[in-house]
Coordinates of C-alpha atoms and ligand atoms in Angstrom, one line a residue:
X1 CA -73.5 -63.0 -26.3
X2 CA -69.7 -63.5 -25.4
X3 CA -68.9 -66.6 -26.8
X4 CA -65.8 -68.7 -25.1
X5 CA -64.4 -71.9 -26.2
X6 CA -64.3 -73.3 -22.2
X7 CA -66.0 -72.2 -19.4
X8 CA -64.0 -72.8 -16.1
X9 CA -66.7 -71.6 -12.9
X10 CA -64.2 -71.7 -9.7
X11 CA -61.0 -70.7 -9.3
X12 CA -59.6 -72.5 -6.4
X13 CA -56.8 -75.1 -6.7
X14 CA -58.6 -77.1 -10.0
X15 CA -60.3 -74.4 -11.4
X16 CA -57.2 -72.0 -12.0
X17 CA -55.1 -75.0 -13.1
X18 CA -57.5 -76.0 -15.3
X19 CA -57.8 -72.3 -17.0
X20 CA -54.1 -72.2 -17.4
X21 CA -53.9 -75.7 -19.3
X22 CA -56.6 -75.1 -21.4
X23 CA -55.6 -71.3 -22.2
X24 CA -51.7 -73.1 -23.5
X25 CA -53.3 -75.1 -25.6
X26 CA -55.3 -72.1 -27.6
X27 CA -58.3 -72.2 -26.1
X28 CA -60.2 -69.5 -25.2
X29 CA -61.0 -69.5 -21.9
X30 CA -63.4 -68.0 -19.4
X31 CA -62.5 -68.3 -15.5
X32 CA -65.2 -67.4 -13.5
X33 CA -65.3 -66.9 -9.3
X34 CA -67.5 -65.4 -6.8
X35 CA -65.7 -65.1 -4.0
X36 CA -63.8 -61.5 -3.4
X37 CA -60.4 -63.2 -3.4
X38 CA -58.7 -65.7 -5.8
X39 CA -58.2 -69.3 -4.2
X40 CA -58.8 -68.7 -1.0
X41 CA -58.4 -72.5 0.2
X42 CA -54.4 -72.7 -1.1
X43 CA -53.7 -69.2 0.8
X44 CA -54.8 -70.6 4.3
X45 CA -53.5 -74.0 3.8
X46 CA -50.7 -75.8 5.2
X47 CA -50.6 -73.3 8.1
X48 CA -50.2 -70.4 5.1
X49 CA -47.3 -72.6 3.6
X50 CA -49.5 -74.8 1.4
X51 CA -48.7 -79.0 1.4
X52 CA -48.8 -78.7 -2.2
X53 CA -48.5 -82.5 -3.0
X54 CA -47.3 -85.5 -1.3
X55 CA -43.8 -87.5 -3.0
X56 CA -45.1 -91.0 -1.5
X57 CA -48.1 -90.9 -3.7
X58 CA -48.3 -94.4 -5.4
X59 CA -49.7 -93.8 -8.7
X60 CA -49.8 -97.7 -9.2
X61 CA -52.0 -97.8 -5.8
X62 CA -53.7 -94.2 -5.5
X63 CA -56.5 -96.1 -3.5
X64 CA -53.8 -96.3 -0.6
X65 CA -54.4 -92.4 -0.1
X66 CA -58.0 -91.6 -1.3
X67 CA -61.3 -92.5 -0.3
X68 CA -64.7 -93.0 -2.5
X69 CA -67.0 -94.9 -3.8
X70 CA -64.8 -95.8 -6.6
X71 CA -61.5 -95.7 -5.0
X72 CA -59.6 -96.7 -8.4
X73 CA -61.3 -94.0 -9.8
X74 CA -58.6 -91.4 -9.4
X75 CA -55.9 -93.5 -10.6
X76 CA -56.0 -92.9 -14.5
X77 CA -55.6 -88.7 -13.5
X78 CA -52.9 -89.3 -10.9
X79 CA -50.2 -91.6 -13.5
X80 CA -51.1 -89.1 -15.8
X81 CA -49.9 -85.9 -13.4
X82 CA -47.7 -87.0 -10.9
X83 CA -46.2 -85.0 -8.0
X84 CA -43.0 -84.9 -9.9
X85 CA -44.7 -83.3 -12.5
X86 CA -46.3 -80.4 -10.1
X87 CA -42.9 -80.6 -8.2
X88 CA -40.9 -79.5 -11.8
X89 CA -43.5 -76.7 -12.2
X90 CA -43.0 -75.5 -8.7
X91 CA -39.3 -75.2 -9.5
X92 CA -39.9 -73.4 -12.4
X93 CA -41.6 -71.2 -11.0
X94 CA -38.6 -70.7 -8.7
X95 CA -40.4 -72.0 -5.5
X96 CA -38.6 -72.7 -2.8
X97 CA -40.1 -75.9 -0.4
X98 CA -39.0 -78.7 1.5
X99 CA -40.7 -82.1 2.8
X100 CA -41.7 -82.0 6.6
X101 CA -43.4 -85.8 7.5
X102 CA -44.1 -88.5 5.0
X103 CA -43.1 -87.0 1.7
X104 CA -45.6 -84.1 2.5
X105 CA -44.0 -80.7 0.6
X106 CA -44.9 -77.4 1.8
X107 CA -43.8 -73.8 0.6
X108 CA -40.6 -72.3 2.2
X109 CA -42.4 -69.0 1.6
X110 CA -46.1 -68.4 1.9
X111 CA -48.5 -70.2 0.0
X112 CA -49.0 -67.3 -2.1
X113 CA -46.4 -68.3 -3.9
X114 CA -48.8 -71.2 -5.6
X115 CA -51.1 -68.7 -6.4
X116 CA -49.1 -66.1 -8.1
X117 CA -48.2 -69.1 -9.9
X118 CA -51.0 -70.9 -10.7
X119 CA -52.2 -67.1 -11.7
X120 CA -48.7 -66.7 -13.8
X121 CA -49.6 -69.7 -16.0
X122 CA -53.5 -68.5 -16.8
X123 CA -52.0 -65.4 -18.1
X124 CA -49.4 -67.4 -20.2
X125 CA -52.8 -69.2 -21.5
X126 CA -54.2 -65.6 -22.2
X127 CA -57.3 -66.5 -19.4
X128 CA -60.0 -64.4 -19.5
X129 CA -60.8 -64.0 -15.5
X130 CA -64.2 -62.1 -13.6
X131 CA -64.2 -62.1 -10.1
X132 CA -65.9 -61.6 -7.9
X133 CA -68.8 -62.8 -10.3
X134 CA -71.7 -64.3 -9.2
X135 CA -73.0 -67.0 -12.0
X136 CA -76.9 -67.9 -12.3
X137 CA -78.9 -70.1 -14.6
X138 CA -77.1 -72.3 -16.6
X139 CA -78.9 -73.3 -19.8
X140 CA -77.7 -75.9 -22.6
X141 CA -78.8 -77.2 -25.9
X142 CA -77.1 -79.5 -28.1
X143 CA -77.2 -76.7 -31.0
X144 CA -76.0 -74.4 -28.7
X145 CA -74.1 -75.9 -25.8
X146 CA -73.7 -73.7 -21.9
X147 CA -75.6 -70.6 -21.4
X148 CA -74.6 -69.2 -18.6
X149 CA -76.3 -65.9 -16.8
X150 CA -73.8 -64.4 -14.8
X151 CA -73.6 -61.3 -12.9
X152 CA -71.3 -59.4 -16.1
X153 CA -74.1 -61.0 -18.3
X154 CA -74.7 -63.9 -20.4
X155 CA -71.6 -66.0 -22.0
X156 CA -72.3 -69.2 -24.0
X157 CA -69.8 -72.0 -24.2
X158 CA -69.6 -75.3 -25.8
X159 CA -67.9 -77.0 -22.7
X160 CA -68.1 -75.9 -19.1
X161 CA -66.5 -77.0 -16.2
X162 CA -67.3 -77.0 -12.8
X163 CA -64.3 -76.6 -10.2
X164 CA -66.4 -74.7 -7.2
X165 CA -65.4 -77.6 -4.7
X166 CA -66.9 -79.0 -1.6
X167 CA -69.0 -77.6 1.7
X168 CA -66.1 -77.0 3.8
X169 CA -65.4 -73.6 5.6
X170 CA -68.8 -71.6 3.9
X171 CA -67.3 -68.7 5.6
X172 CA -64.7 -68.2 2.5
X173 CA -67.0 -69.0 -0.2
X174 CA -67.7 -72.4 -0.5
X175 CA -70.9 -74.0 -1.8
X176 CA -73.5 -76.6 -3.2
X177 CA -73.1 -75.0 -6.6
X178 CA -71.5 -77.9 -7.9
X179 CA -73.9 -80.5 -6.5
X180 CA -76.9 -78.3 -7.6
X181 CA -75.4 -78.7 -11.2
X182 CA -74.9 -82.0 -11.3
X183 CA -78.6 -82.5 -9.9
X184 CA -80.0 -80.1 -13.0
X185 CA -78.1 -82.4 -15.1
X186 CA -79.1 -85.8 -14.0
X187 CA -76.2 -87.0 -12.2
X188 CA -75.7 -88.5 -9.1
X189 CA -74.1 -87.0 -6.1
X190 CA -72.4 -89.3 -3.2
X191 CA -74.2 -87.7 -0.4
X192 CA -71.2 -85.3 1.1
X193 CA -69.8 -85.0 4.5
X194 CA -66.8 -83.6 6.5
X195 CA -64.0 -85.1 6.2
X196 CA -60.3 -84.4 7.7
X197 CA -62.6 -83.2 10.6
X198 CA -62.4 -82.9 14.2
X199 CA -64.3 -85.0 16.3
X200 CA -66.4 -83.8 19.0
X201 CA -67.0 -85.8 22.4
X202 CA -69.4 -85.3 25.4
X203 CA -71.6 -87.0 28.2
X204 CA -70.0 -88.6 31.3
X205 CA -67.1 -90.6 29.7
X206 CA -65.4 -87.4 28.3
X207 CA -65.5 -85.2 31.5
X208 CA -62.8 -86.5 33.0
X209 CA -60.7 -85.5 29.4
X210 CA -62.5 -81.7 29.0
X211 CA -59.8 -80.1 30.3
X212 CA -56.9 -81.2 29.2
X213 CA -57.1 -79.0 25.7
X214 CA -53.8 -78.4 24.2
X215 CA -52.4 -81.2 25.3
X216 CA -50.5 -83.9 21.9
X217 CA -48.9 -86.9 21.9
X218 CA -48.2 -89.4 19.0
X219 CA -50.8 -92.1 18.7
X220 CA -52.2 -95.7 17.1
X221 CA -55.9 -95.1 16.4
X222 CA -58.4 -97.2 14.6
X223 CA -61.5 -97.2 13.7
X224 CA -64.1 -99.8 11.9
X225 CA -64.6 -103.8 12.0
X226 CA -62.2 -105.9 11.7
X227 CA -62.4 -106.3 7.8
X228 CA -62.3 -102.7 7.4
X229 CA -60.2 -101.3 9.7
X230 CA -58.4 -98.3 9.3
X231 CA -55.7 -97.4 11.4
X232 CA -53.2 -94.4 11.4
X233 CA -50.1 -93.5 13.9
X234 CA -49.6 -89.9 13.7
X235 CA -49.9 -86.8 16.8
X236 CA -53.2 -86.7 18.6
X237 CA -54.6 -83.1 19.9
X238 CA -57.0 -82.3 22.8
X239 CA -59.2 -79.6 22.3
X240 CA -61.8 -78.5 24.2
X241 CA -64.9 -79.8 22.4
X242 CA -62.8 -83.4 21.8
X243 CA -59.8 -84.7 19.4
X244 CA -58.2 -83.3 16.8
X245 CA -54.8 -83.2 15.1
X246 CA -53.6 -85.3 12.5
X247 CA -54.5 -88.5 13.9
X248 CA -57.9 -87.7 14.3
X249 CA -58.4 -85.7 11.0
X250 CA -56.8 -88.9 9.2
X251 CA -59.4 -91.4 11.0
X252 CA -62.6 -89.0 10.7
X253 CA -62.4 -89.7 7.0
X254 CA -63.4 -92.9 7.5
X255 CA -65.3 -92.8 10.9
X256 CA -69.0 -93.4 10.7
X257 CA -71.4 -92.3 13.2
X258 CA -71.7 -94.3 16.5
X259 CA -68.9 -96.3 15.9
X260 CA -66.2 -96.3 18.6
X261 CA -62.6 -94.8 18.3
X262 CA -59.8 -97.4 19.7
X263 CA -56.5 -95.5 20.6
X264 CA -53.1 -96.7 21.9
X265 CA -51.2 -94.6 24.0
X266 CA -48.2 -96.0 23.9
X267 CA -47.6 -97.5 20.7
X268 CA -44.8 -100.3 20.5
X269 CA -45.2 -100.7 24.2
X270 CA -46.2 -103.7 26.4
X271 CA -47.8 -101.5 28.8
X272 CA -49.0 -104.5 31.0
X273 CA -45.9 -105.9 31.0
X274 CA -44.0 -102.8 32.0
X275 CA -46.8 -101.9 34.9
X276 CA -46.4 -105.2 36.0
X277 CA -42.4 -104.6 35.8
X278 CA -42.7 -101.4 37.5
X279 CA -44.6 -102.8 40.2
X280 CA -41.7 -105.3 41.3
X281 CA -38.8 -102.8 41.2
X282 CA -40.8 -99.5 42.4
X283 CA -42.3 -98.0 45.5
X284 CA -43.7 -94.4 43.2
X285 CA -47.1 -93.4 43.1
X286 CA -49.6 -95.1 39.8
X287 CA -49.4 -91.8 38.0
X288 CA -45.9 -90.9 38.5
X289 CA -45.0 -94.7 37.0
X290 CA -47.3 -94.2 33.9
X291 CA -45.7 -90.5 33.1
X292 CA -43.0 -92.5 31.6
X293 CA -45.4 -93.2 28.5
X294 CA -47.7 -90.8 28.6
X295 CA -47.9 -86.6 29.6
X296 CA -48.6 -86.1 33.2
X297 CA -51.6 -84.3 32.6
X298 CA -53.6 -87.6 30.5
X299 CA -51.5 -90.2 33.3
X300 CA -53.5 -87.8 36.2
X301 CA -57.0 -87.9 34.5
X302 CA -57.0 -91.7 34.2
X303 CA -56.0 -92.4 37.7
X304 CA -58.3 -89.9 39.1
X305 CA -60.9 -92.0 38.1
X306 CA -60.5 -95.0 40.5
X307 CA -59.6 -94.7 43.9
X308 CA -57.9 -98.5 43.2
X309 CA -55.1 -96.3 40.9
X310 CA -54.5 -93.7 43.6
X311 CA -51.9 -95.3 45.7
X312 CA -47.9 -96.5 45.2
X313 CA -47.5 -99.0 42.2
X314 CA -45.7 -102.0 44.5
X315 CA -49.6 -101.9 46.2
X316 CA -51.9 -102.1 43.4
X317 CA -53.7 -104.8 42.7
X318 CA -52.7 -107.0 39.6
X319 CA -56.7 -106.3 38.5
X320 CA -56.6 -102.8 38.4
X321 CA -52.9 -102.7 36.7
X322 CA -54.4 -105.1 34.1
X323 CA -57.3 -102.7 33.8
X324 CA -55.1 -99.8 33.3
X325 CA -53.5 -101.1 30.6
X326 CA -55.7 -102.0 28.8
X327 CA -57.3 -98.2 28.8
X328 CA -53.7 -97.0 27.9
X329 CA -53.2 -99.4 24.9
X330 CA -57.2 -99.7 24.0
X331 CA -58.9 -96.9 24.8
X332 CA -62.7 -96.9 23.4
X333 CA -64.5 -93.9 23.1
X334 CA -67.5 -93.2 20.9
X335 CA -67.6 -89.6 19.4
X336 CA -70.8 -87.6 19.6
X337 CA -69.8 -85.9 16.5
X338 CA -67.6 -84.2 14.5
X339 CA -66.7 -80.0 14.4
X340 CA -68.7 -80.2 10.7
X341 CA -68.2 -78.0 7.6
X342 CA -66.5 -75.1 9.5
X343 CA -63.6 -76.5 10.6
X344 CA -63.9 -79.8 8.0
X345 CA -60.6 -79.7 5.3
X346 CA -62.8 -81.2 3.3
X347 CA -65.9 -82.6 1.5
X348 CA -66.1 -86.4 1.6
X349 CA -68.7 -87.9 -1.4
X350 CA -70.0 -85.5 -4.2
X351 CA -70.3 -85.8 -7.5
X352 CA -70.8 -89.6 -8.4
X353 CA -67.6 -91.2 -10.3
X354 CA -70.3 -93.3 -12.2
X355 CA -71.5 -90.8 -13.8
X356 CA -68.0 -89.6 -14.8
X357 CA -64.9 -90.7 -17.2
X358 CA -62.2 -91.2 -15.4
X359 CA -60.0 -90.1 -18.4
X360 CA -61.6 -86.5 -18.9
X361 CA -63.4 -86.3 -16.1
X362 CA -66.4 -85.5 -18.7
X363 CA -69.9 -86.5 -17.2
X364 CA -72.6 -88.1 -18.9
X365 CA -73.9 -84.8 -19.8
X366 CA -72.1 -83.9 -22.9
X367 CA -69.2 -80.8 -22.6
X368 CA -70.2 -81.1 -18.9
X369 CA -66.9 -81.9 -16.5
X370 CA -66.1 -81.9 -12.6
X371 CA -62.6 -81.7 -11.4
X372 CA -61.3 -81.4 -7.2
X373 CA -62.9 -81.9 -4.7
X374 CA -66.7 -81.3 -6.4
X375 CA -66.0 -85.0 -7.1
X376 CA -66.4 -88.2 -4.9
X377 CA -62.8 -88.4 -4.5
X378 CA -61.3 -87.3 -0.9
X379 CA -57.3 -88.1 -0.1
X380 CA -55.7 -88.1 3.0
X381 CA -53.7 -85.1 5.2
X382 CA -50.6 -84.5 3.6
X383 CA -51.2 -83.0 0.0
X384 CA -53.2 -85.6 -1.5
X385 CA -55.8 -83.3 -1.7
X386 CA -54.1 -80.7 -4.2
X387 CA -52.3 -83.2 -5.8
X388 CA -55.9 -84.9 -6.8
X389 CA -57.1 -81.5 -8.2
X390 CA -54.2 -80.8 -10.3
X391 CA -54.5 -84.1 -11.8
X392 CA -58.1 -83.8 -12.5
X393 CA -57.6 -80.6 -14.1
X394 CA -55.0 -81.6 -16.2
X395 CA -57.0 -84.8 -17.3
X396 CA -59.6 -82.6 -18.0
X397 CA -57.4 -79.8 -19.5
X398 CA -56.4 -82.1 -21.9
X399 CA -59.4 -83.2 -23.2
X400 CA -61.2 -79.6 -23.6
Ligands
FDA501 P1 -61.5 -74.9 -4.0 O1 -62.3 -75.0 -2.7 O2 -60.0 -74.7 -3.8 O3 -62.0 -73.9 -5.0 C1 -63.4 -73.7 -5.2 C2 -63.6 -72.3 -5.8 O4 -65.0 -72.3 -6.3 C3 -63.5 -71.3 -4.7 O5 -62.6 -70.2 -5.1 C4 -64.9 -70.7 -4.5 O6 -65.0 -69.4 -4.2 C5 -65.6 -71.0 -5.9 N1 -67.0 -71.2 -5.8 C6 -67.7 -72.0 -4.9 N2 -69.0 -71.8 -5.2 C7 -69.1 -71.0 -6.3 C8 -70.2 -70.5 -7.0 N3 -71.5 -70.8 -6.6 N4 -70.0 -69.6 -8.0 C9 -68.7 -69.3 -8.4 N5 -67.7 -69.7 -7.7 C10 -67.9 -70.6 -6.7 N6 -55.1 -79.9 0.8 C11 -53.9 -80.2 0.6 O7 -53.6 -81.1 -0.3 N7 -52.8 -79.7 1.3 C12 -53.1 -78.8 2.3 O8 -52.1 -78.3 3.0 C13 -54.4 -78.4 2.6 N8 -54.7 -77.6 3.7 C14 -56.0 -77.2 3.9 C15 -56.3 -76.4 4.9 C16 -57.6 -75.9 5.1 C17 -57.9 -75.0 6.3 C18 -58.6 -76.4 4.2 C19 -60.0 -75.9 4.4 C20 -58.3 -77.2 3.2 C21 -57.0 -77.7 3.0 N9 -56.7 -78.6 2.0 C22 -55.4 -79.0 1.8 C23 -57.8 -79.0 1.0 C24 -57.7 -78.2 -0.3 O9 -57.6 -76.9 0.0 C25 -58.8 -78.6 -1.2 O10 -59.0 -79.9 -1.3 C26 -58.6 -77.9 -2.6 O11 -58.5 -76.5 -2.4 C27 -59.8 -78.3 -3.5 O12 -59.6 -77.6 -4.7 P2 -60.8 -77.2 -5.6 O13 -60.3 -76.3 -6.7 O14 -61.6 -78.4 -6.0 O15 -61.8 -76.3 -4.7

């Protein structure tokens, strides 16, 4: 049997990390991947320029950024590999980027440039890499540590480490192996769930809104009670099953079924105030008046809803002005659902952080660890995603 010091199953964004530390520090390592084409997930992110980390991470609050059941989990991995640290490799590797909106950094080039050098550093660590290799039972005693039946044949290991990542987009090769694992094991898994998702809407309330697809503007949106409110001011997208774009894939992390969404359409503005301005000084229709905060097309669809809003501003009523603003500076609306694992970033919940060191990311299972997104730590749009899986691999590389 072909013995390896580390077994690395995945090679995504961790996984390949992960090989390369471990291979620099003499280990002999084993990188293991079903899928048909290495790291699939970096190559299609960022729009094919890859937001490789984010510069406003604070290591001293990485709760800010990342959701879980722990939420100070992540913070022992992330001070110990920063984004300067993955920025300084970046250079090194000669990579060309620059920052586009809140400290996010993206490739100049495509996003195969993280790959090549992610793949550049595991064959500095001498990685040993099979793909596309399908991996079945996995076996341990404490004699004997991992055995692990894969599709090349059997390999045995004394640590293995699983990198295979969340549910999102199954059509490029993600799935429950990790959660499966962690189930043989006798760990907990945070039941998982879409995250950095659209959301879907239907029914009556949304018909007036179906067809206004393609249509962005930057909003406020909240969701949550008042003592857990989370609220985000970034672009809004209509699509034409509901709302997407940044603002809603920021909020869907933390939006719970049935709840309502609030938006605010005009952020900064006193929309009463100015309607009730506007109707002293002007003689223009409701909708022309209200294209000076909002796109013509959303101003049309909310006055086409009340004959009260379909007339010259100087003769509306006070009521229905007051009314109107209100739906432009609190709009309520409950999604039905959201667009699920297909078009989810990623996997909110997973493997439970309980069951977990936060230092090695080595689980109660002995020689057993979980680093990325496999784990019940999700981060925000913007990078924080990567920038949480090279820090759990390197904690974890570390302590192989
Ligand atoms: P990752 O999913 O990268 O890798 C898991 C690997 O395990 C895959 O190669 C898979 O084939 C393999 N695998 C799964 N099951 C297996 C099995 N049974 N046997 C063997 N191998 C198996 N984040 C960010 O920070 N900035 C960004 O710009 C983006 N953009 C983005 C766009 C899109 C469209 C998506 C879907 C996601 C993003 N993300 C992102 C999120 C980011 O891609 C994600 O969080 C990381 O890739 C997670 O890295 P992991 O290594 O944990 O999993």
């Amino acid at each position: 049997m072909n013995p390896f010091d580390v077994v690395v199953i995945g090679a995504g964004a961790a996984g390949l990390f992960c090989a390369g530390l471990a291979g620099q520090r003499g280990l002999k390592v084993l990188l293991l991947d079903h899928g048909e084409r290495i790291a699939e997930k970096i190559r299609i992110s960022g729009g094919g320029r890859a937001n490789f980390t984010n510069r406003d991470l604070d290591v001293r609050a990485p709760q800010r950024h990342f959701i879980g059941d722990n939420p100070n989990f992540c913070r022992s991995a992330l001070s110990r590999y920063t984004p300067q640290q993955f920025i300084a490799l970046v250079q090194r590797h000669g990579i060309a980027f620059h920052e586009k909106h809140k400290g996010q950094l993206f490739c100049d080039g495509p996003s195969q440039q993280i790959i090549d050098m992610l793949l550049a550093e595991c064959a500095a660590g001498g990685v040993t890499h099979w793909q596309p290799c399908g991996v079945g039972e996995i076996a341990w005693s404490a004699e004997g540590g991992y055995e692990i039946q894969t599709r090349r044949g059997a390999v045995r290991s004394p640590r293995l480490v699983i990198a295979t990542g969340g549910l999102s987009i199954p059509q490029i090769g993600a799935s429950d192996f990790g959660y499966r694992i962690a189930a043989q094991f006798g760990l907990r898994v945070v039941a998982p769930r879409p995250a950095l998702v659209p959301l879907t809407f239907g029914g009556e309330a949304w018909e007036p809104y179906a067809g206004l697809a393609g249509l962005a503007l930057p909003v406020q949106i909240e969701t949550g009670s008042k003592k857990e409110r989370m609220t985000f001011h970034e672009d809004l997208l209509f699509t034409h099953r509901g709302l997407s774009g940044p603002a809603v894939l920021q909020i869907s992390s933390y939006w719970k079924p049935g709840a309502p969404l609030t938006l605010d359409f005009a952020p900064g503005t006193d929309v009463a105030a100015a309607l009730s301005e506007a109707k002293q000084r002007s003689r223009k229709r409701i909708g022309n008046e209200l294209a000076a905060w909002v796109p013509s097309r959303l101003a049309d669809a909310w006055v086409g809803q009340d004959a009260a809003l379909q007339r010259p501003i100087n003769e509306a009523a006070d009521r229905a002005l007051a009314g109107l603003a209100e739906r432009i500076a609190r709009w309520q609306i409950t999604p039905s659902g959201t667009e699920g694992y297909k078009k989810a970033e990623v996997t909110a919940g997973g493997v439970d952080t309980r069951d977990l060191s936060s230092q090695t990311l080595e689980s109660k299972q002995p020689g057993l660890y979980f680093i990325g997104e496999v784990v019940d730590v999700t981060g925000w749009l913007g990078g924080y995603n990567f920038q949480w899986a090279w820090a759990s691999a390197h904690a974890c590389a570390q302590a192989l």
